[in-house]
Amino acid sequence: MVSSYLFVNFKTYSEATGKKAVRLAKILAFFSRKGVEIIPVVQAVDLASVSSAVSLKIFGQHADPVSFGSNTGAVLPEALKSAGAYGTILNHAENKRPNEFIEKAVRRCRDAGLKVMLCAESIQRAKELARFAPDFIAVEPPELIGGDISVSTARPELISDSVEAIHSVDKKTIVITGAGIKNSGDVRKALELGTKGVFVASGIVKAESQKNAVNELMKGFHQPNPLRGFR
Ligand code: G3P
């Protein structure tokens, strides 16, 4: 049974694009353990190659509320699914959309059989988005994204308050937190404060050693995992 989640956002970092996306996904797969679902969140163009290389559940980074037809340039939910996506995120702080867009996109993703994680920049926004009953909501203060101070350290109250706020609207939505997460202490604190997992990007993707970074973060889930054996 999955009890917690490590979402890893590949963004458009060079260290996580193309062949390097596949390499990073293989590292994540190596550290995958019972009880902790590791979910790579990859660019749409890398979905097919990543999903054929590892057996992790993979998410896309965005989907548009369109159906088959004349929608040049759009990210079609069915295309994500057939490229191997298990789900997608929507409304990341770097790709924000209005609620009306999100409501339609959640519906289209559901039609296509995709899980959805909505990102929210504040507790107020998280409450608004919870009305759409997504599978996950990730609350990430934008000012801490990509920085060295984690949300667990800088705004611990935001984590516990967001869990309460989201569950006051929809108890089934799984709450994730992110921004600046770098070590096992950050993960442990986020879990202690009531979330089911973390959303990490630079702490893994930009790390000097991606393997060491994943190993360190996994310790926060109480799943120590020596590097021995990884090539
Ligand atoms: O999507 C997760 C992301 O926004 C957090 O980024 O670099 O602060 O881990 P980072």
XYZ file of N, CA and C and ligand atoms in Angstrom:
703
model
N 0.838 -1.208 0.000
C 0.000 0.000 0.000
C 0.876 1.262 0.000
N 0.509 2.243 -0.821
C 1.288 3.490 -0.872
C 0.896 4.359 0.305
N 1.890 4.797 1.077
C 1.533 5.683 2.180
C 2.036 7.100 1.922
N 3.070 7.238 1.093
C 3.566 8.578 0.802
C 4.139 8.695 -0.608
N 4.361 9.934 -1.005
C 4.717 10.220 -2.401
C 5.921 11.157 -2.501
N 6.786 10.827 -3.449
C 7.859 11.754 -3.832
C 7.654 12.094 -5.309
N 7.096 13.277 -5.566
C 6.949 13.762 -6.938
C 8.232 14.509 -7.305
N 8.769 14.210 -8.483
C 10.006 14.869 -8.914
C 9.734 15.601 -10.231
N 9.788 16.925 -10.163
C 9.499 17.742 -11.342
C 10.777 17.932 -12.171
N 10.766 17.398 -13.379
C 11.939 17.516 -14.249
C 12.029 18.912 -14.880
N 10.926 19.666 -14.818
C 10.826 21.001 -15.436
C 11.403 20.955 -16.862
N 12.127 22.001 -17.279
C 12.818 21.922 -18.578
C 14.317 22.022 -18.331
N 14.742 21.515 -17.165
C 16.169 21.531 -16.844
C 16.936 20.655 -17.835
N 18.122 21.128 -18.224
C 18.922 20.341 -19.172
C 19.306 18.995 -18.567
N 19.432 18.964 -17.232
C 19.814 17.711 -16.548
C 18.670 16.706 -16.510
N 17.507 17.082 -17.058
C 16.357 16.188 -16.979
C 15.540 16.251 -18.276
N 16.252 16.434 -19.374
C 15.611 16.528 -20.691
C 16.211 15.472 -21.617
N 15.371 14.861 -22.457
C 15.851 13.887 -23.445
C 16.487 12.667 -22.773
N 17.707 12.317 -23.208
C 18.369 11.133 -22.637
C 18.595 11.282 -21.137
N 18.816 12.517 -20.714
C 19.047 12.735 -19.276
C 17.751 12.549 -18.477
N 16.616 12.746 -19.131
C 15.337 12.466 -18.453
C 15.229 10.964 -18.189
N 15.625 10.177 -19.164
C 15.577 8.713 -19.007
C 16.547 8.285 -17.906
N 17.725 8.880 -17.912
C 18.728 8.515 -16.899
C 18.211 8.827 -15.494
N 17.660 10.028 -15.333
C 17.152 10.400 -14.009
C 15.987 9.486 -13.601
N 15.130 9.159 -14.545
C 14.004 8.265 -14.216
C 14.519 6.900 -13.752
N 15.615 6.434 -14.349
C 16.187 5.141 -13.923
C 16.742 5.237 -12.505
N 17.338 6.368 -12.176
C 17.818 6.561 -10.798
C 16.626 6.509 -9.839
N 15.556 7.224 -10.196
C 14.375 7.248 -9.324
C 13.804 5.836 -9.161
N 13.783 5.099 -10.261
C 13.237 3.731 -10.212
C 14.069 2.851 -9.279
N 15.377 3.075 -9.278
C 16.259 2.283 -8.417
C 15.903 2.482 -6.948
N 15.512 3.709 -6.592
C 15.223 4.014 -5.192
C 13.772 3.742 -4.804
N 12.978 3.318 -5.771
C 11.566 3.078 -5.501
C 11.413 1.973 -4.450
N 10.591 2.211 -3.458
C 10.393 1.263 -2.356
C 8.920 1.128 -2.052
N 8.556 -0.030 -1.533
C 7.175 -0.248 -1.103
C 6.777 0.851 -0.111
N 5.611 1.407 -0.291
C 5.159 2.416 0.665
C 5.469 3.841 0.251
N 6.403 4.018 -0.675
C 6.710 5.375 -1.169
C 6.647 5.353 -2.688
N 5.677 6.056 -3.229
C 5.533 6.113 -4.686
C 6.404 7.260 -5.197
N 7.362 6.948 -6.063
C 8.184 8.004 -6.669
C 7.610 8.295 -8.052
N 7.259 9.541 -8.282
C 6.579 9.906 -9.528
C 7.366 10.966 -10.297
N 8.005 10.581 -11.398
C 8.664 11.580 -12.243
C 7.608 12.424 -12.971
N 7.809 13.735 -12.992
C 6.878 14.633 -13.694
C 7.669 15.202 -14.864
N 7.417 14.664 -16.061
C 8.337 14.910 -17.176
C 7.689 15.732 -18.290
N 8.520 16.299 -19.134
C 8.012 17.038 -20.301
C 7.231 16.076 -21.205
N 6.203 16.598 -21.850
C 5.353 15.756 -22.707
C 6.187 15.031 -23.767
N 7.175 15.713 -24.313
C 7.971 15.093 -25.384
C 8.853 13.954 -24.876
N 9.085 13.882 -23.579
C 9.917 12.806 -23.021
C 9.093 11.662 -22.428
N 7.775 11.802 -22.444
C 6.934 10.781 -21.790
C 7.139 9.387 -22.353
N 7.120 9.275 -23.675
C 7.180 7.939 -24.281
C 8.496 7.245 -23.953
N 9.611 7.981 -24.071
C 10.899 7.331 -23.809
C 11.066 6.999 -22.332
N 10.611 7.893 -21.457
C 10.740 7.621 -20.015
C 9.821 6.467 -19.615
N 8.596 6.468 -20.115
C 7.664 5.424 -19.670
C 8.056 4.055 -20.207
N 8.781 4.014 -21.334
C 9.191 2.689 -21.804
C 10.480 2.219 -21.116
N 11.159 3.127 -20.407
C 12.419 2.755 -19.736
C 12.223 2.314 -18.288
N 11.165 2.802 -17.635
C 10.966 2.470 -16.214
C 9.505 2.102 -15.956
N 9.287 1.408 -14.845
C 7.896 1.020 -14.577
C 7.242 1.909 -13.517
N 7.819 3.088 -13.289
C 7.202 4.036 -12.346
C 5.931 4.614 -12.967
N 5.071 5.160 -12.102
C 3.912 5.902 -12.611
C 4.402 7.308 -12.951
N 4.174 7.723 -14.195
C 4.753 8.990 -14.650
C 3.659 10.028 -14.894
N 3.957 11.259 -14.542
C 3.024 12.355 -14.769
C 3.578 13.295 -15.843
N 2.660 13.916 -16.592
C 3.026 15.011 -17.476
C 3.051 16.318 -16.679
N 3.523 17.377 -17.330
C 3.654 18.666 -16.634
C 2.491 19.623 -16.891
N 1.638 19.241 -17.840
C 0.520 20.134 -18.183
C -0.422 19.392 -19.132
N -1.688 19.778 -19.130
C -2.637 19.284 -20.135
C -3.600 20.412 -20.453
N -4.104 20.420 -21.662
C -5.074 21.442 -22.045
C -6.475 20.839 -22.089
N -7.496 21.681 -21.868
C -8.875 21.178 -21.868
C -9.406 21.041 -23.295
N -8.737 20.234 -24.119
C -9.152 20.059 -25.513
C -9.465 18.590 -25.764
N -10.187 18.359 -26.871
C -10.470 16.998 -27.318
C -9.785 16.811 -28.666
N -9.839 15.592 -29.214
C -9.281 15.350 -30.544
C -9.841 16.388 -31.515
N -9.009 16.937 -32.384
C -9.515 17.889 -33.379
C -8.527 18.990 -33.684
N -9.054 20.168 -33.953
C -8.232 21.291 -34.421
C -7.747 22.122 -33.232
N -6.655 21.728 -32.644
C -6.117 22.439 -31.465
C -4.592 22.474 -31.546
N -4.084 23.074 -32.609
C -2.639 23.065 -32.848
C -1.843 23.535 -31.629
N -0.876 22.746 -31.257
C 0.021 23.122 -30.163
C -0.469 22.733 -28.785
N -1.716 22.260 -28.712
C -2.260 21.930 -27.381
C -1.750 20.575 -26.908
N -1.783 20.382 -25.581
C -1.423 19.082 -24.996
C -2.724 18.328 -24.730
N -2.979 17.339 -25.573
C -4.229 16.567 -25.523
C -4.128 15.492 -24.434
N -5.077 15.452 -23.484
C -5.000 14.448 -22.426
C -4.860 13.014 -22.954
N -5.584 12.663 -24.006
C -5.484 11.301 -24.550
C -4.080 11.008 -25.086
N -3.419 12.049 -25.607
C -2.058 11.847 -26.129
C -1.087 11.600 -24.982
N -1.300 12.285 -23.866
C -0.465 12.025 -22.680
C -0.629 10.577 -22.256
N -1.883 10.154 -22.218
C -2.172 8.780 -21.778
C -1.506 7.767 -22.711
N -1.630 7.984 -24.001
C -1.080 6.969 -24.907
C 0.449 7.026 -24.959
N 1.029 8.131 -24.517
C 2.499 8.197 -24.433
C 3.011 7.562 -23.143
N 2.088 7.131 -22.276
C 2.515 6.411 -21.071
C 2.285 7.148 -19.768
N 1.604 8.303 -19.835
C 1.372 9.036 -18.581
C 0.320 8.340 -17.732
N 0.559 8.354 -16.433
C -0.428 7.847 -15.468
C -1.291 9.015 -14.999
N -0.692 10.201 -15.044
C -1.409 11.395 -14.612
C -0.729 12.635 -15.139
N -1.230 13.768 -14.689
C -0.578 15.032 -15.068
C -0.739 16.045 -13.945
N 0.178 16.986 -13.897
C -0.039 18.123 -13.007
C -0.680 19.224 -13.845
N -1.245 20.195 -13.161
C -1.863 21.341 -13.819
C -1.649 22.553 -12.933
N -1.519 23.721 -13.576
C -1.446 24.983 -12.834
C -0.193 25.114 -11.970
N 0.912 24.562 -12.448
C 2.162 24.798 -11.716
C 2.413 26.303 -11.654
N 3.123 26.755 -10.625
C 3.408 28.197 -10.463
C 4.087 28.781 -11.694
N 4.760 27.915 -12.470
C 5.449 28.407 -13.677
C 4.560 28.279 -14.918
N 3.311 27.829 -14.715
C 2.396 27.632 -15.853
C 0.954 27.741 -15.349
N 0.670 28.916 -14.770
C -0.610 29.078 -14.080
C -1.786 29.285 -15.024
N -2.943 28.808 -14.598
C -4.171 28.940 -15.387
C -5.323 29.366 -14.493
N -6.359 30.018 -15.088
C -7.531 30.388 -14.286
C -8.365 29.155 -13.892
N -9.186 29.323 -12.857
C -9.969 28.183 -12.355
C -10.873 27.556 -13.413
N -11.423 28.406 -14.292
C -12.338 27.887 -15.320
C -11.605 26.898 -16.244
N -10.394 27.269 -16.610
C -9.544 26.400 -17.439
C -9.282 25.081 -16.701
N -8.933 25.232 -15.426
C -8.560 24.048 -14.642
C -9.743 23.093 -14.494
N -10.913 23.643 -14.242
C -12.095 22.789 -14.076
C -12.332 21.942 -15.328
N -12.219 22.603 -16.500
C -12.434 21.872 -17.764
C -11.317 20.856 -17.983
N -10.093 21.265 -17.688
C -8.956 20.359 -17.920
C -9.030 19.135 -17.009
N -9.469 19.325 -15.768
C -9.606 18.175 -14.852
C -10.624 17.196 -15.443
N -11.726 17.731 -15.943
C -12.765 16.863 -16.525
C -12.215 16.091 -17.722
N -11.488 16.779 -18.596
C -10.928 16.127 -19.790
C -9.890 15.061 -19.402
N -9.092 15.374 -18.386
C -8.076 14.398 -17.940
C -8.764 13.152 -17.397
N -9.833 13.353 -16.659
C -10.605 12.216 -16.121
C -11.139 11.360 -17.272
N -11.704 12.038 -18.301
C -12.236 11.309 -19.474
C -11.147 10.440 -20.085
N -9.912 10.970 -20.069
C -8.798 10.261 -20.719
C -8.169 9.221 -19.795
N -8.659 9.156 -18.555
C -8.128 8.150 -17.624
C -6.846 8.573 -16.930
N -6.646 9.880 -16.789
C -5.436 10.381 -16.116
C -5.748 10.830 -14.691
N -4.825 10.580 -13.783
C -4.885 11.172 -12.441
C -4.455 12.630 -12.570
N -4.876 13.452 -11.599
C -4.546 14.878 -11.696
C -3.996 15.410 -10.368
N -2.902 16.131 -10.463
C -2.416 16.893 -9.301
C -2.480 18.374 -9.654
N -3.280 19.124 -8.912
C -3.356 20.569 -9.120
C -2.366 21.261 -8.190
N -1.696 22.268 -8.711
C -0.763 23.031 -7.887
C -1.443 24.326 -7.455
N -1.167 24.737 -6.225
C -1.769 25.959 -5.698
C -0.681 26.791 -5.046
N -0.771 28.109 -5.252
C 0.256 29.011 -4.727
C -0.074 29.508 -3.321
N -1.307 29.234 -2.867
C -1.704 29.716 -1.535
C -2.799 28.799 -0.995
N -3.080 28.968 0.280
C -4.133 28.145 0.894
C -5.489 28.497 0.285
N -5.692 29.802 0.056
C -6.967 30.228 -0.539
C -7.190 29.558 -1.900
N -6.123 29.563 -2.725
C -6.243 28.939 -4.057
C -6.448 27.429 -3.916
N -5.778 26.835 -2.954
C -5.913 25.386 -2.752
C -7.364 25.035 -2.419
N -7.996 25.881 -1.616
C -9.404 25.628 -1.260
C -10.304 25.739 -2.485
N -10.009 26.732 -3.324
C -10.808 26.890 -4.561
C -10.653 25.654 -5.441
N -9.409 25.180 -5.566
C -9.141 24.051 -6.470
C -9.666 22.727 -5.911
N -9.776 22.639 -4.596
C -10.271 21.401 -3.980
C -11.704 21.100 -4.423
N -12.450 22.140 -4.815
C -13.831 21.930 -5.290
C -13.872 21.047 -6.529
N -12.760 20.982 -7.263
C -12.738 20.161 -8.486
C -12.375 18.711 -8.184
N -12.224 18.400 -6.895
C -11.931 17.038 -6.422
C -10.779 16.369 -7.178
N -9.619 17.014 -7.224
C -8.467 16.376 -7.877
C -7.935 15.241 -6.999
N -7.102 14.401 -7.578
C -6.510 13.315 -6.793
C -5.517 13.881 -5.772
N -4.764 14.897 -6.214
C -3.744 15.513 -5.352
C -3.820 17.039 -5.486
N -3.449 17.730 -4.425
C -3.155 19.168 -4.537
C -1.772 19.381 -3.933
N -0.910 20.059 -4.690
C 0.415 20.416 -4.177
C 0.402 21.904 -3.854
N 0.672 22.236 -2.606
C 0.723 23.648 -2.211
C 2.193 24.071 -2.173
N 2.503 25.082 -2.992
C 3.899 25.531 -3.109
C 3.961 27.057 -3.086
N 4.542 27.661 -2.043
C 4.711 29.116 -2.058
C 5.719 29.513 -3.142
N 5.304 30.288 -4.137
C 6.172 30.572 -5.290
C 7.511 31.186 -4.916
N 7.523 32.008 -3.852
C 8.772 32.701 -3.496
C 9.843 31.742 -2.982
N 9.447 30.514 -2.618
C 10.439 29.551 -2.103
C 10.864 28.528 -3.164
N 10.181 28.543 -4.321
C 10.505 27.572 -5.374
C 11.902 27.843 -5.928
N 12.698 26.793 -5.991
C 14.043 26.911 -6.559
C 15.066 27.488 -5.592
N 14.627 27.789 -4.368
C 15.547 28.399 -3.400
C 16.168 27.378 -2.459
N 16.919 27.895 -1.485
C 17.624 27.002 -0.556
C 16.915 26.845 0.768
N 15.865 27.652 0.979
C 15.120 27.512 2.243
C 13.814 26.795 1.931
N 13.600 25.689 2.622
C 12.434 24.868 2.289
C 11.161 25.417 2.916
N 10.044 25.043 2.321
C 8.740 25.397 2.881
C 8.614 24.819 4.285
N 9.216 23.649 4.524
C 9.139 23.015 5.855
C 9.802 23.884 6.917
N 10.853 24.597 6.520
C 11.574 25.456 7.463
C 10.942 26.840 7.535
N 10.663 27.418 6.360
C 10.228 28.822 6.326
C 8.756 28.982 6.683
N 7.906 28.013 6.266
C 6.466 28.218 6.479
C 5.781 26.932 6.915
N 6.235 26.347 8.032
C 5.639 25.082 8.463
C 4.127 25.177 8.682
N 3.683 26.360 9.143
C 2.240 26.517 9.416
C 1.430 26.412 8.127
N 2.041 26.799 7.009
C 1.336 26.719 5.725
C 1.020 25.257 5.382
N 1.917 24.367 5.779
C 1.716 22.954 5.460
C 0.513 22.414 6.242
N 0.537 22.590 7.564
C -0.581 22.058 8.350
C -1.895 22.766 8.022
N -1.833 24.088 7.823
C -3.069 24.813 7.505
C -3.632 24.401 6.153
N -2.737 24.080 5.204
C -3.255 23.713 3.876
C -3.938 22.345 3.931
N -3.415 21.442 4.728
C -4.066 20.133 4.860
C -5.476 20.328 5.415
N -5.572 21.148 6.461
C -6.874 21.374 7.080
C -7.841 22.039 6.096
N -7.335 23.057 5.385
C -8.203 23.813 4.464
C -8.695 22.916 3.319
N -7.798 22.151 2.751
C -8.179 21.298 1.612
C -9.167 20.221 2.077
N -8.890 19.622 3.214
C -9.774 18.559 3.691
C -11.114 19.079 4.192
N -11.200 20.379 4.451
C -12.513 20.925 4.813
C -13.409 20.986 3.576
N -12.805 20.931 2.392
C -13.584 20.945 1.140
C -13.713 19.535 0.583
N -12.615 18.803 0.539
C -12.655 17.436 -0.024
C -11.661 16.552 0.742
N -12.211 15.680 1.525
C -11.369 14.826 2.400
C -10.510 13.837 1.625
N -10.935 13.544 0.386
C -10.219 12.492 -0.358
C -8.964 13.003 -1.072
N -8.873 14.310 -1.269
C -7.702 14.848 -1.981
C -6.438 14.648 -1.150
N -5.433 14.126 -1.792
C -4.150 13.883 -1.110
C -3.322 15.163 -1.191
N -2.840 15.607 -0.039
C -2.131 16.895 0.009
C -0.609 16.679 -0.007
N 0.021 17.412 -0.902
C 1.466 17.352 -1.114
C 2.007 18.765 -0.895
N 3.249 18.851 -0.456
C 3.822 20.194 -0.327
C 5.148 20.265 -1.084
N 5.541 21.465 -1.454
C 6.801 21.591 -2.181
C 7.344 22.993 -2.094
N 8.554 23.159 -2.571
C 9.323 24.408 -2.663
C 10.534 24.345 -1.740
N 11.684 24.299 -2.363
C 12.943 24.353 -1.617
C 13.288 23.093 -0.842
N 12.547 22.006 -1.066
C 12.806 20.754 -0.321
C 14.162 20.198 -0.757
N 15.052 19.995 0.216
C 16.419 19.589 -0.144
C 16.930 18.365 0.609
N 16.365 18.083 1.797
C 16.949 16.988 2.582
C 15.893 16.189 3.331
N 16.365 15.138 4.010
C 15.435 14.226 4.675
C 14.660 14.929 5.794
N 15.289 15.930 6.432
C 14.599 16.660 7.495
C 13.396 17.422 6.942
N 13.568 17.996 5.755
C 12.443 18.713 5.125
C 11.288 17.756 4.849
N 11.625 16.571 4.363
C 10.584 15.581 4.035
C 9.883 15.126 5.314
N 10.685 14.793 6.314
C 10.125 14.290 7.578
C 9.145 15.304 8.167
N 9.553 16.563 8.154
C 8.708 17.612 8.735
C 7.393 17.747 7.958
N 7.507 17.701 6.623
C 6.295 17.829 5.797
C 5.319 16.693 6.117
N 5.844 15.500 6.331
C 4.980 14.354 6.658
C 4.404 14.503 8.062
N 5.252 14.951 8.988
C 4.770 15.144 10.370
C 3.648 16.181 10.425
N 3.726 17.180 9.527
C 2.728 18.249 9.539
C 1.458 17.866 8.790
N 1.412 16.648 8.296
C 0.141 16.135 7.776
C 0.044 15.903 6.285
N 1.092 16.245 5.513
C 0.984 15.971 4.081
C 1.356 14.513 3.816
N 1.046 14.075 2.605
C 1.362 12.688 2.235
C 2.628 12.619 1.394
N 3.245 13.769 1.145
C 4.470 13.706 0.358
C 4.957 15.061 -0.073
N 6.008 15.044 -0.876
C 6.653 16.291 -1.290
C 6.820 16.335 -2.812
N 6.957 17.579 -3.285
C 7.156 17.837 -4.709
C 8.508 18.543 -4.812
N 9.453 17.907 -5.465
C 10.837 18.392 -5.466
C 11.315 18.576 -6.903
N 12.098 19.616 -7.147
C 12.725 19.768 -8.465
C 14.228 19.963 -8.299
N 14.652 21.215 -8.026
C 16.093 21.509 -8.046
C 16.893 20.659 -7.064
N 16.306 20.318 -5.923
C 17.019 19.528 -4.910
C 17.515 18.196 -5.452
N 16.850 17.676 -6.472
C 17.295 16.432 -7.107
C 17.927 16.718 -8.469
N 17.173 17.414 -9.316
C 17.615 17.569 -10.715
C 18.951 18.303 -10.816
N 19.103 19.364 -9.993
C 20.314 20.190 -10.090
C 21.404 19.767 -9.109
N 21.168 18.691 -8.384
C 22.156 18.272 -7.385
C 23.445 17.811 -8.061
N 24.550 17.980 -7.362
C 25.837 17.513 -7.889
C 25.750 16.022 -8.179
N 25.164 15.274 -7.255
C 24.896 13.854 -7.493
C 23.399 13.612 -7.311
N 22.708 13.324 -8.411
C 21.267 13.070 -8.319
C 21.008 11.835 -7.459
N 21.894 10.844 -7.571
C 21.731 9.621 -6.767
C 21.777 9.928 -5.280
N 22.797 10.701 -4.879
C 22.914 11.037 -3.452
C 21.710 11.842 -2.977
N 21.239 12.728 -3.852
C 20.107 13.579 -3.464
C 18.853 12.734 -3.236
N 18.596 11.789 -4.119
C 17.405 10.939 -3.950
C 17.575 10.071 -2.701
N 18.758 9.526 -2.536
C 19.044 8.694 -1.364
C 18.767 9.467 -0.077
N 19.238 10.709 -0.034
C 19.040 11.554 1.154
C 17.546 11.824 1.385
N 16.834 12.191 0.329
C 15.412 12.511 0.503
C 14.612 11.285 0.936
N 14.969 10.127 0.410
C 14.241 8.904 0.759
C 14.375 8.563 2.244
N 15.469 9.001 2.857
C 15.630 8.754 4.301
C 14.519 9.433 5.093
N 14.020 10.537 4.575
C 12.942 11.265 5.254
C 11.644 10.488 5.290
N 11.514 9.505 4.408
C 10.323 8.649 4.411
C 10.562 7.407 5.280
N 11.673 7.435 6.023
C 12.077 6.282 6.835
C 12.367 5.081 5.958
N 12.948 5.348 4.807
C 13.289 4.265 3.899
C 14.750 4.365 3.508
N 15.691 4.251 4.483
C 17.090 4.367 4.101
C 17.450 3.364 3.028
N 18.277 3.790 2.092
C 18.563 2.918 0.958
C 19.987 3.135 0.476
N 20.910 2.237 0.839
C 22.297 2.440 0.447
C 22.468 2.465 -1.061
N 23.481 3.180 -1.520
C 23.707 3.316 -2.958
C 24.262 2.051 -3.588
N 24.753 1.137 -2.725
C 25.409 -0.056 -3.233
C 24.569 -0.720 -4.336
N 25.239 -1.052 -5.420
C 24.543 -1.795 -6.465
C 24.072 -0.940 -7.619
N 24.004 0.390 -7.435
C 23.518 1.214 -8.543
C 24.636 1.510 -9.533
N 24.352 1.383 -10.813
C 25.320 1.729 -11.851
C 24.814 2.897 -12.663
O 7.355 21.520 -8.896
C 8.116 21.498 -7.764
C 8.840 22.754 -7.712
O 8.118 23.859 -8.054
C 9.673 22.942 -6.505
O 10.869 23.332 -7.029
O 13.268 23.545 -7.085
O 11.994 24.361 -5.112
O 12.221 21.912 -5.505
P 12.161 23.288 -6.124
